[in-house]
Amino acid sequence: MTGGASASRRESFEFNLFDVQYFKVMDSAEQFVVVQFGVCLFLWDSYRHCFAAHPHNFCAFPR
């Protein structure tokens, strides 16, 4: 929750135009620091006829 203390001016409202909402989200995203990211690999299981998911998380520490 590195960007949990975002300003109230970034709150989204239903009546916001798309461009206003985009810039609010972009401004809020700039306040976050990436501390973890994830990748999920999907492999087809021909025996069970379904996909098997293999999620992996990686820690990334700020400089």
CSV table of N, CA, C and O in Angstrom, one decimal:
chain,number,residue,atom,x,y,z
A,1,MET,N,0.8,-1.2,0.0
A,1,MET,CA,0.0,0.0,0.0
A,1,MET,C,0.9,1.2,0.0
A,1,MET,O,0.7,2.1,0.8
A,2,THR,N,1.8,1.3,-0.9
A,2,THR,CA,2.7,2.5,-1.0
A,2,THR,C,2.1,3.8,-1.3
A,2,THR,O,2.6,4.8,-1.1
A,3,GLY,N,0.9,3.7,-2.0
A,3,GLY,CA,0.3,4.9,-2.4
A,3,GLY,C,-1.1,5.1,-1.7
A,3,GLY,O,-2.0,5.8,-2.3
A,4,GLY,N,-1.3,4.5,-0.6
A,4,GLY,CA,-2.5,4.5,0.1
A,4,GLY,C,-3.0,5.9,0.5
A,4,GLY,O,-4.2,6.1,0.7
A,5,ALA,N,-2.1,6.8,0.7
A,5,ALA,CA,-2.5,8.1,1.2
A,5,ALA,C,-2.7,9.1,0.0
A,5,ALA,O,-2.0,10.1,0.0
A,6,SER,N,-3.5,8.7,-0.9
A,6,SER,CA,-3.7,9.6,-2.1
A,6,SER,C,-4.7,10.7,-1.7
A,6,SER,O,-5.5,10.6,-0.8
A,7,ALA,N,-4.5,11.8,-2.3
A,7,ALA,CA,-5.3,13.0,-2.0
A,7,ALA,C,-6.8,12.8,-2.4
A,7,ALA,O,-7.1,12.1,-3.4
A,8,SER,N,-7.7,13.5,-1.7
A,8,SER,CA,-9.1,13.4,-2.1
A,8,SER,C,-9.5,14.0,-3.4
A,8,SER,O,-10.5,13.7,-4.0
A,9,ARG,N,-8.6,14.9,-3.9
A,9,ARG,CA,-8.9,15.5,-5.2
A,9,ARG,C,-8.8,14.5,-6.3
A,9,ARG,O,-9.2,14.7,-7.5
A,10,ARG,N,-8.2,13.3,-6.0
A,10,ARG,CA,-8.0,12.2,-7.0
A,10,ARG,C,-9.2,11.3,-7.1
A,10,ARG,O,-9.3,10.3,-7.8
A,11,GLU,N,-10.2,11.5,-6.2
A,11,GLU,CA,-11.4,10.6,-6.2
A,11,GLU,C,-12.1,10.7,-7.5
A,11,GLU,O,-12.2,11.7,-8.2
A,12,SER,N,-12.7,9.5,-7.9
A,12,SER,CA,-13.4,9.5,-9.2
A,12,SER,C,-14.9,9.7,-8.9
A,12,SER,O,-15.4,9.2,-7.9
A,13,PHE,N,-15.5,10.3,-9.8
A,13,PHE,CA,-17.0,10.5,-9.7
A,13,PHE,C,-17.6,10.1,-11.0
A,13,PHE,O,-17.0,10.1,-12.1
A,14,GLU,N,-18.8,9.7,-11.0
A,14,GLU,CA,-19.5,9.2,-12.2
A,14,GLU,C,-19.6,10.3,-13.3
A,14,GLU,O,-19.6,9.9,-14.4
A,15,PHE,N,-19.7,11.5,-12.9
A,15,PHE,CA,-19.9,12.6,-13.9
A,15,PHE,C,-18.6,13.1,-14.5
A,15,PHE,O,-18.5,14.0,-15.2
A,16,ASN,N,-17.4,12.5,-14.1
A,16,ASN,CA,-16.1,12.9,-14.6
A,16,ASN,C,-16.1,12.5,-16.1
A,16,ASN,O,-16.5,11.5,-16.5
A,17,LEU,N,-15.5,13.4,-16.9
A,17,LEU,CA,-15.2,13.1,-18.3
A,17,LEU,C,-14.1,12.1,-18.4
A,17,LEU,O,-13.3,12.0,-17.4
A,18,PHE,N,-14.0,11.3,-19.5
A,18,PHE,CA,-13.0,10.3,-19.6
A,18,PHE,C,-11.6,10.9,-19.4
A,18,PHE,O,-10.7,10.3,-18.8
A,19,ASP,N,-11.3,12.0,-20.1
A,19,ASP,CA,-10.0,12.6,-20.0
A,19,ASP,C,-9.6,13.0,-18.6
A,19,ASP,O,-8.5,12.9,-18.1
A,20,VAL,N,-10.6,13.6,-17.8
A,20,VAL,CA,-10.4,14.0,-16.5
A,20,VAL,C,-10.1,12.8,-15.6
A,20,VAL,O,-9.2,12.8,-14.8
A,21,GLN,N,-10.9,11.7,-15.8
A,21,GLN,CA,-10.7,10.5,-15.0
A,21,GLN,C,-9.4,9.9,-15.3
A,21,GLN,O,-8.7,9.4,-14.4
A,22,TYR,N,-8.9,9.9,-16.6
A,22,TYR,CA,-7.6,9.3,-16.9
A,22,TYR,C,-6.5,10.1,-16.2
A,22,TYR,O,-5.6,9.4,-15.7
A,23,PHE,N,-6.5,11.4,-16.2
A,23,PHE,CA,-5.5,12.2,-15.5
A,23,PHE,C,-5.5,12.0,-14.0
A,23,PHE,O,-4.5,12.0,-13.4
A,24,LYS,N,-6.7,11.8,-13.4
A,24,LYS,CA,-6.7,11.5,-12.0
A,24,LYS,C,-6.1,10.2,-11.7
A,24,LYS,O,-5.3,10.0,-10.7
A,25,VAL,N,-6.4,9.2,-12.5
A,25,VAL,CA,-5.8,7.8,-12.3
A,25,VAL,C,-4.3,7.9,-12.5
A,25,VAL,O,-3.5,7.3,-11.7
A,26,MET,N,-3.9,8.6,-13.6
A,26,MET,CA,-2.4,8.7,-13.9
A,26,MET,C,-1.7,9.4,-12.7
A,26,MET,O,-0.6,9.0,-12.3
A,27,ASP,N,-2.3,10.5,-12.2
A,27,ASP,CA,-1.7,11.2,-11.1
A,27,ASP,C,-1.6,10.4,-9.9
A,27,ASP,O,-0.6,10.4,-9.2
A,28,SER,N,-2.6,9.6,-9.6
A,28,SER,CA,-2.6,8.7,-8.4
A,28,SER,C,-1.5,7.6,-8.6
A,28,SER,O,-0.8,7.2,-7.7
A,29,ALA,N,-1.4,7.0,-9.8
A,29,ALA,CA,-0.5,5.9,-10.1
A,29,ALA,C,1.0,6.4,-9.9
A,29,ALA,O,1.8,5.6,-9.6
A,30,GLU,N,1.2,7.7,-10.2
A,30,GLU,CA,2.6,8.2,-10.0
A,30,GLU,C,3.0,8.2,-8.6
A,30,GLU,O,4.2,8.3,-8.3
A,31,GLN,N,2.1,8.1,-7.6
A,31,GLN,CA,2.4,8.2,-6.2
A,31,GLN,C,2.8,6.8,-5.6
A,31,GLN,O,3.2,6.7,-4.5
A,32,PHE,N,2.6,5.7,-6.4
A,32,PHE,CA,2.8,4.4,-5.9
A,32,PHE,C,4.3,3.9,-6.3
A,32,PHE,O,4.8,4.3,-7.3
A,33,VAL,N,4.8,3.1,-5.5
A,33,VAL,CA,6.1,2.5,-5.7
A,33,VAL,C,5.9,1.0,-5.9
A,33,VAL,O,5.2,0.4,-5.1
A,34,VAL,N,6.4,0.4,-7.0
A,34,VAL,CA,6.3,-1.0,-7.2
A,34,VAL,C,7.1,-1.8,-6.2
A,34,VAL,O,8.3,-1.6,-6.2
A,35,VAL,N,6.5,-2.6,-5.4
A,35,VAL,CA,7.2,-3.4,-4.4
A,35,VAL,C,7.1,-4.9,-4.7
A,35,VAL,O,7.8,-5.7,-4.2
A,36,GLN,N,6.1,-5.2,-5.6
A,36,GLN,CA,5.9,-6.6,-6.0
A,36,GLN,C,5.2,-6.6,-7.3
A,36,GLN,O,4.3,-5.8,-7.6
A,37,PHE,N,5.5,-7.6,-8.1
A,37,PHE,CA,4.7,-7.9,-9.3
A,37,PHE,C,4.5,-9.3,-9.5
A,37,PHE,O,5.3,-10.1,-9.0
A,38,GLY,N,3.5,-9.7,-10.3
A,38,GLY,CA,3.2,-11.1,-10.4
A,38,GLY,C,3.0,-11.5,-11.9
A,38,GLY,O,2.7,-10.7,-12.7
A,39,VAL,N,3.3,-12.8,-12.2
A,39,VAL,CA,3.1,-13.3,-13.5
A,39,VAL,C,2.4,-14.7,-13.3
A,39,VAL,O,2.7,-15.4,-12.4
A,40,CYS,N,1.4,-14.9,-14.1
A,40,CYS,CA,0.7,-16.2,-14.0
A,40,CYS,C,0.8,-16.9,-15.4
A,40,CYS,O,0.4,-16.4,-16.4
A,41,LEU,N,1.4,-18.1,-15.3
A,41,LEU,CA,1.5,-18.9,-16.5
A,41,LEU,C,0.4,-19.9,-16.6
A,41,LEU,O,0.0,-20.5,-15.6
A,42,PHE,N,-0.2,-20.1,-17.8
A,42,PHE,CA,-1.3,-21.1,-17.9
A,42,PHE,C,-0.8,-22.2,-18.9
A,42,PHE,O,-0.3,-21.9,-20.0
A,43,LEU,N,-1.0,-23.4,-18.5
A,43,LEU,CA,-0.7,-24.5,-19.3
A,43,LEU,C,-1.9,-25.4,-19.5
A,43,LEU,O,-2.7,-25.6,-18.6
A,44,TRP,N,-2.1,-25.9,-20.7
A,44,TRP,CA,-3.2,-26.8,-21.0
A,44,TRP,C,-3.0,-28.2,-20.5
A,44,TRP,O,-1.9,-28.8,-20.8
A,45,ASP,N,-3.9,-28.7,-19.7
A,45,ASP,CA,-3.8,-30.0,-19.1
A,45,ASP,C,-4.7,-30.9,-20.0
A,45,ASP,O,-5.9,-30.8,-19.9
A,46,SER,N,-4.1,-31.7,-20.9
A,46,SER,CA,-4.9,-32.5,-21.9
A,46,SER,C,-5.6,-33.6,-21.2
A,46,SER,O,-6.6,-34.1,-21.7
A,47,TYR,N,-5.1,-34.1,-20.0
A,47,TYR,CA,-5.8,-35.1,-19.3
A,47,TYR,C,-7.1,-34.7,-18.7
A,47,TYR,O,-8.1,-35.4,-18.8
A,48,ARG,N,-7.1,-33.5,-18.1
A,48,ARG,CA,-8.3,-33.0,-17.5
A,48,ARG,C,-9.1,-32.0,-18.4
A,48,ARG,O,-10.1,-31.5,-18.0
A,49,HIS,N,-8.5,-31.7,-19.5
A,49,HIS,CA,-9.2,-30.8,-20.5
A,49,HIS,C,-9.5,-29.4,-19.9
A,49,HIS,O,-10.6,-28.9,-19.9
A,50,CYS,N,-8.4,-28.9,-19.2
A,50,CYS,CA,-8.6,-27.5,-18.7
A,50,CYS,C,-7.2,-26.9,-18.5
A,50,CYS,O,-6.2,-27.5,-18.8
A,51,PHE,N,-7.2,-25.6,-18.2
A,51,PHE,CA,-5.9,-24.9,-18.0
A,51,PHE,C,-5.5,-25.1,-16.6
A,51,PHE,O,-6.3,-25.0,-15.6
A,52,ALA,N,-4.2,-25.2,-16.4
A,52,ALA,CA,-3.6,-25.2,-15.0
A,52,ALA,C,-2.9,-23.8,-14.9
A,52,ALA,O,-2.0,-23.5,-15.7
A,53,ALA,N,-3.2,-23.1,-13.8
A,53,ALA,CA,-2.5,-21.8,-13.6
A,53,ALA,C,-1.4,-22.0,-12.6
A,53,ALA,O,-1.5,-22.7,-11.6
A,54,HIS,N,-0.3,-21.3,-12.9
A,54,HIS,CA,0.9,-21.3,-12.0
A,54,HIS,C,1.4,-19.9,-11.8
A,54,HIS,O,2.2,-19.3,-12.5
A,55,PRO,N,0.8,-19.3,-10.7
A,55,PRO,CA,1.2,-17.9,-10.4
A,55,PRO,C,2.5,-17.8,-9.7
A,55,PRO,O,2.9,-18.7,-8.9
A,56,HIS,N,3.2,-16.7,-10.0
A,56,HIS,CA,4.5,-16.4,-9.4
A,56,HIS,C,4.6,-15.0,-9.0
A,56,HIS,O,4.2,-14.1,-9.8
A,57,ASN,N,5.1,-14.7,-7.8
A,57,ASN,CA,5.2,-13.3,-7.3
A,57,ASN,C,6.7,-13.0,-7.2
A,57,ASN,O,7.5,-13.8,-6.7
A,58,PHE,N,7.1,-11.8,-7.5
A,58,PHE,CA,8.4,-11.3,-7.5
A,58,PHE,C,8.5,-10.0,-6.7
A,58,PHE,O,7.7,-9.1,-6.9
A,59,CYS,N,9.4,-10.0,-5.7
A,59,CYS,CA,9.6,-8.7,-4.9
A,59,CYS,C,10.5,-7.8,-5.7
A,59,CYS,O,11.5,-8.2,-6.2
A,60,ALA,N,10.1,-6.6,-5.8
A,60,ALA,CA,11.0,-5.5,-6.4
A,60,ALA,C,11.1,-4.4,-5.4
A,60,ALA,O,10.1,-3.8,-5.0
A,61,PHE,N,12.3,-4.1,-5.0
A,61,PHE,CA,12.5,-3.1,-4.0
A,61,PHE,C,12.9,-1.8,-4.6
A,61,PHE,O,13.7,-1.8,-5.6
A,62,PRO,N,12.4,-0.7,-4.1
A,62,PRO,CA,12.7,0.6,-4.7
A,62,PRO,C,14.2,0.9,-4.4
A,62,PRO,O,14.8,0.4,-3.5
A,63,ARG,N,14.8,1.8,-5.3
A,63,ARG,CA,16.2,2.2,-5.2
A,63,ARG,C,16.5,2.9,-3.9
A,63,ARG,O,15.7,3.7,-3.4
